[in-house]
mmCIF file of C-alpha atoms and ligand atoms in Angstrom:
data_model
loop_
_atom_site.group_PDB
_atom_site.id
_atom_site.type_symbol
_atom_site.label_atom_id
_atom_site.label_comp_id
_atom_site.label_asym_id
_atom_site.label_seq_id
_atom_site.Cartn_x
_atom_site.Cartn_y
_atom_site.Cartn_z
ATOM 1 C CA MET A 1 -32.347 -4.551 -50.890
ATOM 2 C CA TYR A 2 -33.394 -7.088 -48.425
ATOM 3 C CA VAL A 3 -31.753 -9.044 -46.040
ATOM 4 C CA PRO A 4 -31.553 -12.706 -47.638
ATOM 5 C CA ASP A 5 -33.059 -15.931 -45.756
ATOM 6 C CA ILE A 6 -31.310 -15.881 -42.442
ATOM 7 C CA GLU A 7 -32.254 -17.707 -39.068
ATOM 8 C CA LEU A 8 -31.554 -15.263 -35.905
ATOM 9 C CA HIS A 9 -31.246 -16.806 -32.933
ATOM 10 C CA GLU A 10 -31.913 -14.357 -29.719
ATOM 11 C CA ALA A 11 -29.063 -14.950 -26.674
ATOM 12 C CA ARG A 12 -29.971 -14.384 -23.473
ATOM 13 C CA SER A 13 -26.619 -14.255 -21.671
ATOM 14 C CA VAL A 14 -23.171 -14.352 -22.808
ATOM 15 C CA ASN A 15 -22.874 -18.115 -22.084
ATOM 16 C CA ASP A 16 -26.100 -18.783 -24.127
ATOM 17 C CA ALA A 17 -24.570 -16.402 -27.179
ATOM 18 C CA ALA A 18 -20.660 -18.432 -27.360
ATOM 19 C CA GLU A 19 -22.842 -21.882 -27.253
ATOM 20 C CA LEU A 20 -25.051 -20.751 -30.181
ATOM 21 C CA LEU A 21 -21.615 -19.430 -32.207
ATOM 22 C CA THR A 22 -20.128 -22.790 -31.495
ATOM 23 C CA ARG A 23 -23.231 -24.267 -32.685
ATOM 24 C CA TYR A 24 -23.655 -22.987 -36.190
ATOM 25 C CA ALA A 25 -19.773 -21.720 -36.863
ATOM 26 C CA PRO A 26 -18.814 -21.245 -39.635
ATOM 27 C CA ASP A 27 -21.513 -19.638 -41.110
ATOM 28 C CA VAL A 28 -23.107 -17.627 -38.264
ATOM 29 C CA LYS A 29 -22.389 -13.729 -37.150
ATOM 30 C CA LEU A 30 -23.213 -12.396 -33.817
ATOM 31 C CA LEU A 31 -25.822 -9.086 -34.496
ATOM 32 C CA ALA A 32 -25.114 -6.126 -32.148
ATOM 33 C CA GLY A 33 -26.859 -2.908 -33.227
ATOM 34 C CA GLY A 34 -26.833 -4.182 -37.203
ATOM 35 C CA THR A 35 -25.798 -1.102 -38.467
ATOM 36 C CA ASP A 36 -22.966 -2.013 -40.331
ATOM 37 C CA LEU A 37 -24.184 -6.131 -40.490
ATOM 38 C CA LEU A 38 -27.369 -5.080 -41.702
ATOM 39 C CA VAL A 39 -26.004 -2.791 -44.682
ATOM 40 C CA ASP A 40 -23.455 -5.811 -45.303
ATOM 41 C CA LEU A 41 -25.827 -8.333 -45.635
ATOM 42 C CA LYS A 42 -28.056 -6.163 -48.168
ATOM 43 C CA THR A 43 -25.708 -5.427 -50.069
ATOM 44 C CA GLY A 44 -24.057 -9.126 -50.209
ATOM 45 C CA ARG A 45 -20.589 -8.007 -48.794
ATOM 46 C CA ILE A 46 -21.133 -10.778 -46.312
ATOM 47 C CA ALA A 47 -23.006 -13.528 -46.470
ATOM 48 C CA THR A 48 -24.422 -16.064 -43.454
ATOM 49 C CA LYS A 49 -27.046 -18.321 -42.555
ATOM 50 C CA HIS A 50 -27.483 -17.547 -39.062
ATOM 51 C CA LEU A 51 -27.003 -14.376 -36.956
ATOM 52 C CA VAL A 52 -27.050 -14.643 -33.198
ATOM 53 C CA SER A 53 -28.197 -11.235 -31.694
ATOM 54 C CA ILE A 54 -26.914 -9.948 -28.626
ATOM 55 C CA ARG A 55 -29.545 -7.535 -28.179
ATOM 56 C CA ASN A 56 -31.046 -8.739 -24.841
ATOM 57 C CA VAL A 57 -27.660 -9.827 -22.939
ATOM 58 C CA ARG A 58 -27.906 -7.073 -20.178
ATOM 59 C CA GLU A 59 -24.580 -7.997 -18.885
ATOM 60 C CA MET A 60 -23.140 -7.141 -21.739
ATOM 61 C CA ARG A 61 -24.549 -3.434 -21.248
ATOM 62 C CA GLY A 62 -23.678 -0.028 -19.610
ATOM 63 C CA VAL A 63 -20.705 1.772 -18.070
ATOM 64 C CA SER A 64 -18.653 0.968 -14.627
ATOM 65 C CA MET A 65 -15.944 1.704 -12.717
ATOM 66 C CA GLU A 66 -14.211 -1.155 -10.853
ATOM 67 C CA GLY A 67 -11.011 -0.028 -9.077
ATOM 68 C CA ASP A 68 -8.911 2.526 -11.317
ATOM 69 C CA VAL A 69 -11.032 0.279 -14.921
ATOM 70 C CA LEU A 70 -13.722 2.288 -17.153
ATOM 71 C CA ARG A 71 -15.787 -1.356 -17.702
ATOM 72 C CA ILE A 72 -17.738 -0.449 -21.259
ATOM 73 C CA GLY A 73 -19.832 -3.803 -22.189
ATOM 74 C CA ALA A 74 -19.686 -4.073 -25.427
ATOM 75 C CA ARG A 75 -23.300 -4.117 -25.931
ATOM 76 C CA THR A 76 -23.587 -0.533 -25.095
ATOM 77 C CA THR A 77 -24.540 2.150 -27.409
ATOM 78 C CA ILE A 78 -22.773 4.676 -28.373
ATOM 79 C CA THR A 79 -25.642 7.170 -27.109
ATOM 80 C CA GLU A 80 -25.510 5.621 -23.720
ATOM 81 C CA LEU A 81 -21.834 5.728 -23.493
ATOM 82 C CA SER A 82 -22.231 9.194 -24.622
ATOM 83 C CA ARG A 83 -24.801 10.059 -21.682
ATOM 84 C CA SER A 84 -22.498 8.085 -18.797
ATOM 85 C CA SER A 85 -21.758 10.762 -16.274
ATOM 86 C CA ILE A 86 -18.761 8.330 -15.104
ATOM 87 C CA VAL A 87 -17.951 9.074 -19.090
ATOM 88 C CA ARG A 88 -18.473 12.800 -18.934
ATOM 89 C CA ASN A 89 -16.421 13.514 -15.590
ATOM 90 C CA ARG A 90 -13.778 11.536 -15.707
ATOM 91 C CA PHE A 91 -13.101 10.086 -19.850
ATOM 92 C CA ALA A 92 -14.035 13.549 -21.556
ATOM 93 C CA PRO A 93 -11.949 12.306 -24.495
ATOM 94 C CA LEU A 94 -14.187 9.320 -25.389
ATOM 95 C CA LEU A 95 -16.882 12.123 -26.070
ATOM 96 C CA ASP A 96 -15.018 13.906 -29.018
ATOM 97 C CA ALA A 97 -14.989 10.131 -30.791
ATOM 98 C CA THR A 98 -18.944 9.896 -29.878
ATOM 99 C CA ARG A 99 -20.445 13.425 -30.671
ATOM 100 C CA ASP A 100 -19.961 13.013 -34.245
ATOM 101 C CA MET A 101 -20.415 9.892 -35.263
ATOM 102 C CA ALA A 102 -22.977 9.048 -37.711
ATOM 103 C CA ALA A 103 -26.631 10.587 -36.530
ATOM 104 C CA GLN A 104 -28.700 11.126 -33.700
ATOM 105 C CA GLN A 105 -30.785 7.326 -34.599
ATOM 106 C CA ILE A 106 -27.996 5.212 -35.504
ATOM 107 C CA ARG A 107 -25.905 6.645 -32.063
ATOM 108 C CA ASN A 108 -29.092 4.797 -30.397
ATOM 109 C CA VAL A 109 -28.709 1.196 -31.497
ATOM 110 C CA ALA A 110 -25.083 1.113 -32.514
ATOM 111 C CA THR A 111 -22.741 -0.468 -29.960
ATOM 112 C CA VAL A 112 -19.225 0.076 -28.666
ATOM 113 C CA GLY A 113 -18.272 -3.509 -29.182
ATOM 114 C CA GLY A 114 -20.083 -3.125 -32.821
ATOM 115 C CA ASN A 115 -17.487 -0.071 -33.517
ATOM 116 C CA LEU A 116 -14.381 -1.530 -32.703
ATOM 117 C CA ALA A 117 -15.324 -5.664 -33.773
ATOM 118 C CA SER A 118 -16.622 -4.562 -37.559
ATOM 119 C CA ALA A 119 -12.827 -3.283 -37.678
ATOM 120 C CA VAL A 120 -13.866 -0.536 -40.332
ATOM 121 C CA SER A 121 -11.070 2.073 -41.181
ATOM 122 C CA CYS A 122 -12.795 5.098 -40.320
ATOM 123 C CA ALA A 123 -14.315 3.844 -36.988
ATOM 124 C CA ASP A 124 -14.113 7.119 -34.451
ATOM 125 C CA LEU A 125 -13.616 5.156 -31.239
ATOM 126 C CA PRO A 126 -10.741 3.239 -31.979
ATOM 127 C CA PRO A 127 -8.154 5.611 -32.132
ATOM 128 C CA ILE A 128 -9.401 7.393 -29.072
ATOM 129 C CA LEU A 129 -9.617 3.982 -27.249
ATOM 130 C CA ILE A 130 -6.006 3.119 -28.234
ATOM 131 C CA VAL A 131 -4.381 5.863 -27.145
ATOM 132 C CA MET A 132 -6.260 5.680 -24.061
ATOM 133 C CA ARG A 133 -4.542 2.258 -23.742
ATOM 134 C CA ALA A 134 -7.833 0.696 -23.668
ATOM 135 C CA SER A 135 -7.841 -3.613 -24.088
ATOM 136 C CA VAL A 136 -11.008 -6.098 -25.015
ATOM 137 C CA VAL A 137 -12.198 -8.948 -23.217
ATOM 138 C CA LEU A 138 -13.004 -11.720 -26.018
ATOM 139 C CA VAL A 139 -14.922 -14.957 -24.477
ATOM 140 C CA SER A 140 -15.448 -18.224 -26.238
ATOM 141 C CA PRO A 141 -16.614 -21.221 -24.929
ATOM 142 C CA ASN A 142 -12.801 -22.254 -24.434
ATOM 143 C CA GLY A 143 -12.436 -19.627 -22.073
ATOM 144 C CA GLN A 144 -11.602 -15.436 -22.067
ATOM 145 C CA ARG A 145 -8.461 -13.234 -22.903
ATOM 146 C CA THR A 146 -7.831 -9.800 -22.732
ATOM 147 C CA VAL A 147 -6.200 -8.249 -25.845
ATOM 148 C CA PRO A 148 -4.848 -4.589 -25.641
ATOM 149 C CA LEU A 149 -6.810 -2.671 -28.194
ATOM 150 C CA GLU A 150 -3.493 -1.705 -30.053
ATOM 151 C CA GLU A 151 -3.090 -5.649 -30.994
ATOM 152 C CA PHE A 152 -6.726 -6.060 -31.884
ATOM 153 C CA PHE A 153 -6.726 -5.054 -35.519
ATOM 154 C CA ALA A 154 -5.771 -7.876 -38.209
ATOM 155 C CA GLY A 155 -6.008 -6.550 -41.720
ATOM 156 C CA VAL A 156 -8.972 -5.030 -43.801
ATOM 157 C CA ARG A 157 -12.018 -5.517 -41.480
ATOM 158 C CA ARG A 158 -10.387 -8.201 -39.780
ATOM 159 C CA THR A 159 -9.412 -8.683 -36.052
ATOM 160 C CA VAL A 160 -7.491 -11.291 -33.922
ATOM 161 C CA ALA A 161 -11.449 -12.411 -32.781
ATOM 162 C CA THR A 162 -11.951 -15.784 -34.295
ATOM 163 C CA ASN A 163 -15.896 -16.496 -35.084
ATOM 164 C CA THR A 164 -16.623 -17.992 -32.035
ATOM 165 C CA GLU A 165 -15.071 -15.171 -29.877
ATOM 166 C CA ILE A 166 -17.346 -12.722 -28.255
ATOM 167 C CA LEU A 167 -16.197 -8.971 -27.521
ATOM 168 C CA THR A 168 -18.301 -9.172 -24.431
ATOM 169 C CA GLU A 169 -16.422 -5.703 -22.634
ATOM 170 C CA ILE A 170 -13.462 -2.426 -23.226
ATOM 171 C CA LEU A 171 -11.670 -1.856 -20.060
ATOM 172 C CA VAL A 172 -9.966 1.414 -20.031
ATOM 173 C CA PRO A 173 -7.696 2.507 -17.116
ATOM 174 C CA ILE A 174 -8.094 6.166 -15.547
ATOM 175 C CA PRO A 175 -5.355 8.470 -17.126
ATOM 176 C CA PRO A 176 -2.168 9.511 -15.253
ATOM 177 C CA GLU A 177 -2.247 12.823 -13.151
ATOM 178 C CA ARG A 178 -1.108 15.355 -15.275
ATOM 179 C CA SER A 179 -2.437 13.330 -18.863
ATOM 180 C CA GLY A 180 -5.003 14.518 -21.335
ATOM 181 C CA ALA A 181 -6.382 13.388 -24.982
ATOM 182 C CA ALA A 182 -8.214 14.531 -27.515
ATOM 183 C CA TYR A 183 -9.510 12.953 -30.536
ATOM 184 C CA ALA A 184 -10.194 15.643 -34.117
ATOM 185 C CA ARG A 185 -11.456 14.170 -37.078
ATOM 186 C CA PHE A 186 -12.612 15.902 -40.527
ATOM 187 C CA ALA A 187 -15.548 14.581 -42.325
ATOM 188 C CA LEU A 188 -17.286 16.097 -45.296
ATOM 189 C CA ARG A 189 -20.256 17.653 -43.124
ATOM 190 C CA ASP A 190 -21.759 17.789 -39.973
ATOM 191 C CA GLY A 191 -24.108 15.183 -39.392
ATOM 192 C CA ASN A 192 -23.864 10.992 -40.786
ATOM 193 C CA ALA A 193 -20.752 11.667 -42.136
ATOM 194 C CA ILE A 194 -17.529 9.529 -41.891
ATOM 195 C CA ALA A 195 -14.380 10.402 -41.059
ATOM 196 C CA VAL A 196 -11.907 11.532 -43.673
ATOM 197 C CA ALA A 197 -8.876 11.461 -41.664
ATOM 198 C CA SER A 198 -8.835 11.375 -37.948
ATOM 199 C CA VAL A 199 -6.365 11.516 -35.105
ATOM 200 C CA ALA A 200 -6.270 10.514 -31.417
ATOM 201 C CA ALA A 201 -3.313 12.207 -29.424
ATOM 202 C CA GLY A 202 -2.348 11.594 -25.982
ATOM 203 C CA ILE A 203 0.096 13.688 -23.498
ATOM 204 C CA ARG A 204 1.676 12.805 -20.000
ATOM 205 C CA PHE A 205 3.669 15.578 -18.649
ATOM 206 C CA ASP A 206 6.308 15.699 -16.134
ATOM 207 C CA GLU A 207 6.392 17.572 -12.965
ATOM 208 C CA TYR A 208 8.705 20.184 -14.607
ATOM 209 C CA GLY A 209 5.928 20.554 -17.728
ATOM 210 C CA LEU A 210 7.999 18.062 -20.077
ATOM 211 C CA ILE A 211 6.380 15.938 -21.851
ATOM 212 C CA ALA A 212 7.214 12.323 -20.779
ATOM 213 C CA ASP A 213 5.167 10.371 -22.794
ATOM 214 C CA ALA A 214 2.583 10.520 -25.940
ATOM 215 C CA ARG A 215 0.762 8.924 -28.098
ATOM 216 C CA VAL A 216 -0.309 9.844 -31.684
ATOM 217 C CA VAL A 217 -2.796 7.551 -33.453
ATOM 218 C CA LEU A 218 -4.501 7.589 -36.745
ATOM 219 C CA GLY A 219 -7.787 6.849 -37.814
ATOM 220 C CA ALA A 220 -8.797 6.212 -41.931
ATOM 221 C CA VAL A 221 -5.624 6.502 -43.081
ATOM 222 C CA ALA A 222 -4.737 2.814 -43.550
ATOM 223 C CA PRO A 223 -6.968 -0.922 -42.746
ATOM 224 C CA ASN A 224 -6.453 -0.127 -39.681
ATOM 225 C CA PRO A 225 -5.449 2.760 -37.182
ATOM 226 C CA VAL A 226 -1.865 3.495 -37.063
ATOM 227 C CA MET A 227 -0.255 3.830 -33.930
ATOM 228 C CA VAL A 228 2.753 6.414 -34.531
ATOM 229 C CA ASP A 229 5.667 5.909 -32.579
ATOM 230 C CA ALA A 230 8.079 8.390 -34.327
ATOM 231 C CA ALA A 231 5.582 11.124 -33.359
ATOM 232 C CA ALA A 232 5.398 9.943 -29.930
ATOM 233 C CA GLU A 233 9.508 10.062 -30.329
ATOM 234 C CA THR A 234 9.854 13.726 -31.001
ATOM 235 C CA LEU A 235 7.709 14.392 -28.581
ATOM 236 C CA ARG A 236 9.035 13.061 -25.372
ATOM 237 C CA GLY A 237 11.620 15.176 -23.478
ATOM 238 C CA SER A 238 10.193 18.424 -25.448
ATOM 239 C CA PRO A 239 7.876 21.381 -24.122
ATOM 240 C CA PRO A 240 4.363 21.481 -25.536
ATOM 241 C CA THR A 241 5.660 24.075 -28.138
ATOM 242 C CA ASP A 242 4.629 24.307 -31.492
ATOM 243 C CA ASP A 243 7.597 23.283 -32.938
ATOM 244 C CA ALA A 244 7.057 19.642 -30.837
ATOM 245 C CA TYR A 245 3.923 19.487 -32.632
ATOM 246 C CA GLU A 246 4.678 20.527 -35.744
ATOM 247 C CA ARG A 247 7.648 17.638 -35.795
ATOM 248 C CA ALA A 248 4.997 15.597 -34.723
ATOM 249 C CA ALA A 249 2.724 16.567 -37.109
ATOM 250 C CA VAL A 250 5.400 15.648 -39.836
ATOM 251 C CA ALA A 251 6.074 12.203 -38.268
ATOM 252 C CA ALA A 252 2.084 11.056 -38.101
ATOM 253 C CA THR A 253 2.196 12.281 -41.840
ATOM 254 C CA LYS A 254 4.472 10.234 -42.848
ATOM 255 C CA ALA A 255 2.871 7.287 -41.344
ATOM 256 C CA ALA A 256 -0.210 7.743 -42.827
ATOM 257 C CA ARG A 257 -1.001 5.672 -45.630
ATOM 258 C CA PRO A 258 -4.054 6.501 -47.047
ATOM 259 C CA ILE A 259 -6.160 5.833 -50.390
ATOM 260 C CA SER A 260 -8.122 8.060 -52.577
ATOM 261 C CA ASP A 261 -11.651 7.813 -53.096
ATOM 262 C CA ILE A 262 -14.568 9.794 -53.444
ATOM 263 C CA ARG A 263 -14.122 11.251 -49.927
ATOM 264 C CA GLY A 264 -10.714 13.116 -50.782
ATOM 265 C CA SER A 265 -7.492 12.043 -52.580
ATOM 266 C CA ALA A 266 -4.316 10.462 -50.670
ATOM 267 C CA GLU A 267 -2.936 13.732 -50.621
ATOM 268 C CA PHE A 268 -5.833 15.551 -48.899
ATOM 269 C CA ARG A 269 -5.687 12.614 -46.213
ATOM 270 C CA CYS A 270 -2.348 13.685 -45.665
ATOM 271 C CA GLU A 271 -2.302 17.115 -45.409
ATOM 272 C CA LEU A 272 -5.120 16.725 -42.771
ATOM 273 C CA ILE A 273 -3.210 14.311 -40.607
ATOM 274 C CA GLY A 274 -0.660 17.200 -40.240
ATOM 275 C CA VAL A 275 -3.912 19.595 -39.128
ATOM 276 C CA LEU A 276 -5.122 16.678 -37.115
ATOM 277 C CA THR A 277 -2.668 15.893 -35.320
ATOM 278 C CA LYS A 278 -1.755 19.955 -34.326
ATOM 279 C CA ARG A 279 -5.263 20.094 -33.349
ATOM 280 C CA ALA A 280 -5.643 16.871 -31.224
ATOM 281 C CA LEU A 281 -2.271 17.558 -29.155
ATOM 282 C CA THR A 282 -2.947 21.355 -28.723
ATOM 283 C CA THR A 283 -6.636 20.020 -26.644
ATOM 284 C CA ALA A 284 -4.889 17.084 -25.092
ATOM 285 C CA ARG A 285 -2.531 19.731 -23.632
ATOM 286 C CA GLU A 286 -5.378 21.629 -22.463
ATOM 287 C CA ARG A 287 -7.288 18.839 -21.007
ATOM 288 C CA ALA A 288 -4.172 17.985 -18.960
ATOM 289 C CA GLY A 289 -4.822 21.056 -16.989
ATOM 290 C CA GLY A 290 -2.564 23.724 -14.674
ATOM 291 C CA LEU A 291 1.072 22.341 -14.730
ATOM 292 C CA GLU A 292 3.172 22.917 -11.476
ATOM 293 C CA SER A 293 5.621 24.972 -14.198
ATOM 294 C CA GLU A 294 2.895 27.290 -14.795
ATOM 295 C CA ARG A 295 1.294 27.821 -11.754
ATOM 296 C CA THR A 296 4.763 28.924 -10.350
ATOM 297 C CA GLY A 297 5.457 30.768 -13.754
ATOM 298 C CA GLU A 298 8.832 29.187 -13.863
HETATM 299 C C1 FAD B 1 -25.437 6.042 -42.163
HETATM 300 C C2 FAD B 1 -24.237 5.346 -41.349
HETATM 301 C C3 FAD B 1 -23.123 6.468 -40.735
HETATM 302 C C4 FAD B 1 -22.256 5.816 -39.949
HETATM 303 N N1 FAD B 1 -21.053 6.708 -38.861
HETATM 304 C C5 FAD B 1 -20.239 5.734 -38.500
HETATM 305 C C6 FAD B 1 -19.583 7.292 -37.793
HETATM 306 O O1 FAD B 1 -19.547 8.423 -38.313
HETATM 307 N N2 FAD B 1 -18.588 6.243 -37.427
HETATM 308 C C7 FAD B 1 -18.363 5.430 -36.949
HETATM 309 O O2 FAD B 1 -17.379 4.835 -36.501
HETATM 310 N N3 FAD B 1 -18.912 4.289 -37.647
HETATM 311 C C8 FAD B 1 -20.236 4.550 -38.013
HETATM 312 N N4 FAD B 1 -20.875 4.098 -38.941
HETATM 313 C C9 FAD B 1 -21.382 2.705 -38.582
HETATM 314 C C10 FAD B 1 -21.475 2.086 -37.111
HETATM 315 O O3 FAD B 1 -23.042 2.734 -37.069
HETATM 316 C C11 FAD B 1 -21.138 1.666 -36.199
HETATM 317 O O4 FAD B 1 -19.359 0.506 -36.746
HETATM 318 C C12 FAD B 1 -21.545 0.748 -35.129
HETATM 319 O O5 FAD B 1 -20.971 1.140 -33.637
HETATM 320 C C13 FAD B 1 -21.248 -0.345 -35.559
HETATM 321 O O6 FAD B 1 -21.875 -1.078 -34.130
HETATM 322 P P1 FAD B 1 -23.177 -2.203 -34.191
HETATM 323 O O7 FAD B 1 -23.683 -2.284 -33.122
HETATM 324 O O8 FAD B 1 -24.473 -1.635 -35.254
HETATM 325 O O9 FAD B 1 -22.278 -3.425 -35.054
HETATM 326 P P2 FAD B 1 -23.483 -4.691 -36.245
HETATM 327 O O10 FAD B 1 -23.438 -4.042 -37.259
HETATM 328 O O11 FAD B 1 -24.518 -5.597 -35.247
HETATM 329 O O12 FAD B 1 -22.063 -5.313 -36.218
HETATM 330 C C14 FAD B 1 -20.555 -5.110 -36.595
HETATM 331 C C15 FAD B 1 -19.739 -6.167 -37.063
HETATM 332 O O13 FAD B 1 -19.352 -6.125 -35.652
HETATM 333 C C16 FAD B 1 -19.471 -7.619 -34.879
HETATM 334 N N5 FAD B 1 -19.358 -7.564 -33.842
HETATM 335 C C17 FAD B 1 -20.782 -6.657 -33.324
HETATM 336 N N6 FAD B 1 -20.569 -6.616 -31.835
HETATM 337 C C18 FAD B 1 -19.486 -7.666 -31.813
HETATM 338 C C19 FAD B 1 -19.291 -8.351 -30.466
HETATM 339 N N7 FAD B 1 -19.771 -7.787 -29.141
HETATM 340 N N8 FAD B 1 -18.202 -9.129 -30.343
HETATM 341 C C20 FAD B 1 -17.674 -9.856 -31.341
HETATM 342 N N9 FAD B 1 -18.469 -9.015 -33.007
HETATM 343 C C21 FAD B 1 -19.412 -8.241 -32.375
HETATM 344 C C22 FAD B 1 -21.063 -8.425 -35.551
HETATM 345 O O14 FAD B 1 -20.408 -9.663 -36.063
HETATM 346 C C23 FAD B 1 -20.289 -7.591 -37.386
HETATM 347 O O15 FAD B 1 -19.441 -8.130 -38.244
HETATM 348 C C24 FAD B 1 -22.232 4.305 -39.324
HETATM 349 C C25 FAD B 1 -23.187 3.311 -39.894
HETATM 350 C C26 FAD B 1 -24.254 4.373 -40.826
HETATM 351 C C27 FAD B 1 -25.334 3.020 -41.495
#
């Protein structure tokens, strides 16, 4: 399989990329790591006459803290994200998603922005980033806007970004005190296998050790990540017990709308959602750390 005749344009800056996208719209695509896009071009699922590469746009690369917010340049690779000491020390739940993603060779070139912008249902970063209340910055020649990630996805492989908007960075607020988050996925083998189903969960406790707030987001069981408000609702005000997690798992299973395919049946995916919800909640709770009620033995 060959990539068809396409003109490649190398952008040097975000402005440069935005200008090139506008000049060649609508017959143009942004190229980051190419791990999704090149496959789609070779198989003919997508056709375009122009590609704008952001490989050399340095301002879109890197991980940094600015005040209380983690800034991830969209051109940052999955490997760079997972090796960032800031992420390792303060945003460790993101590593649940990067650890099992694809294989090392893919992680070395695949980008964080590409993982979101491709809007593939089984992508690993969207669920945990939504749980962590991330938002994305979209830039075009008309200006800039910030969109909460939970509002970014708009159907099968679609986002709310127009084809002249560039996702330049991902913003993740520092998790609040007494909170924890986790991502659990199931795949058919350890390496280079996409998720059959996945769940990200986050919980925040009040000073009495009760769940003050929760988020449960499902992956790979609908065209876009599914935020399960009913699961959060069942958890709020409860102590972190197996019963509470079971109720959340039932609510999550009801919210899943999976398809059957070669990786698993819809029924199997629903089973998985229940198990993964409990697993993610258990890990999130462990990560929330020692709660006052436990320290005092009350
Ligand atoms: C063998 C293999 C295994 C894989 N396994 C996994 C896996 O386990 N988990 C997983 O989540 N993914 C997996 N993937 C998918 C892929 O690697 C990721 O989704 C990757 O993060 C995509 O990033 P990229 O930089 O390669 O995007 P590209 O392929 O360059 O782009 C993907 C799409 O996003 C758009 N885009 C890219 N960057 C931007 C931006 N900054 N602004 C606006 N639009 C943009 C492009 O125009 C294109 O439409 C796998 C892929 C392969 C080939």
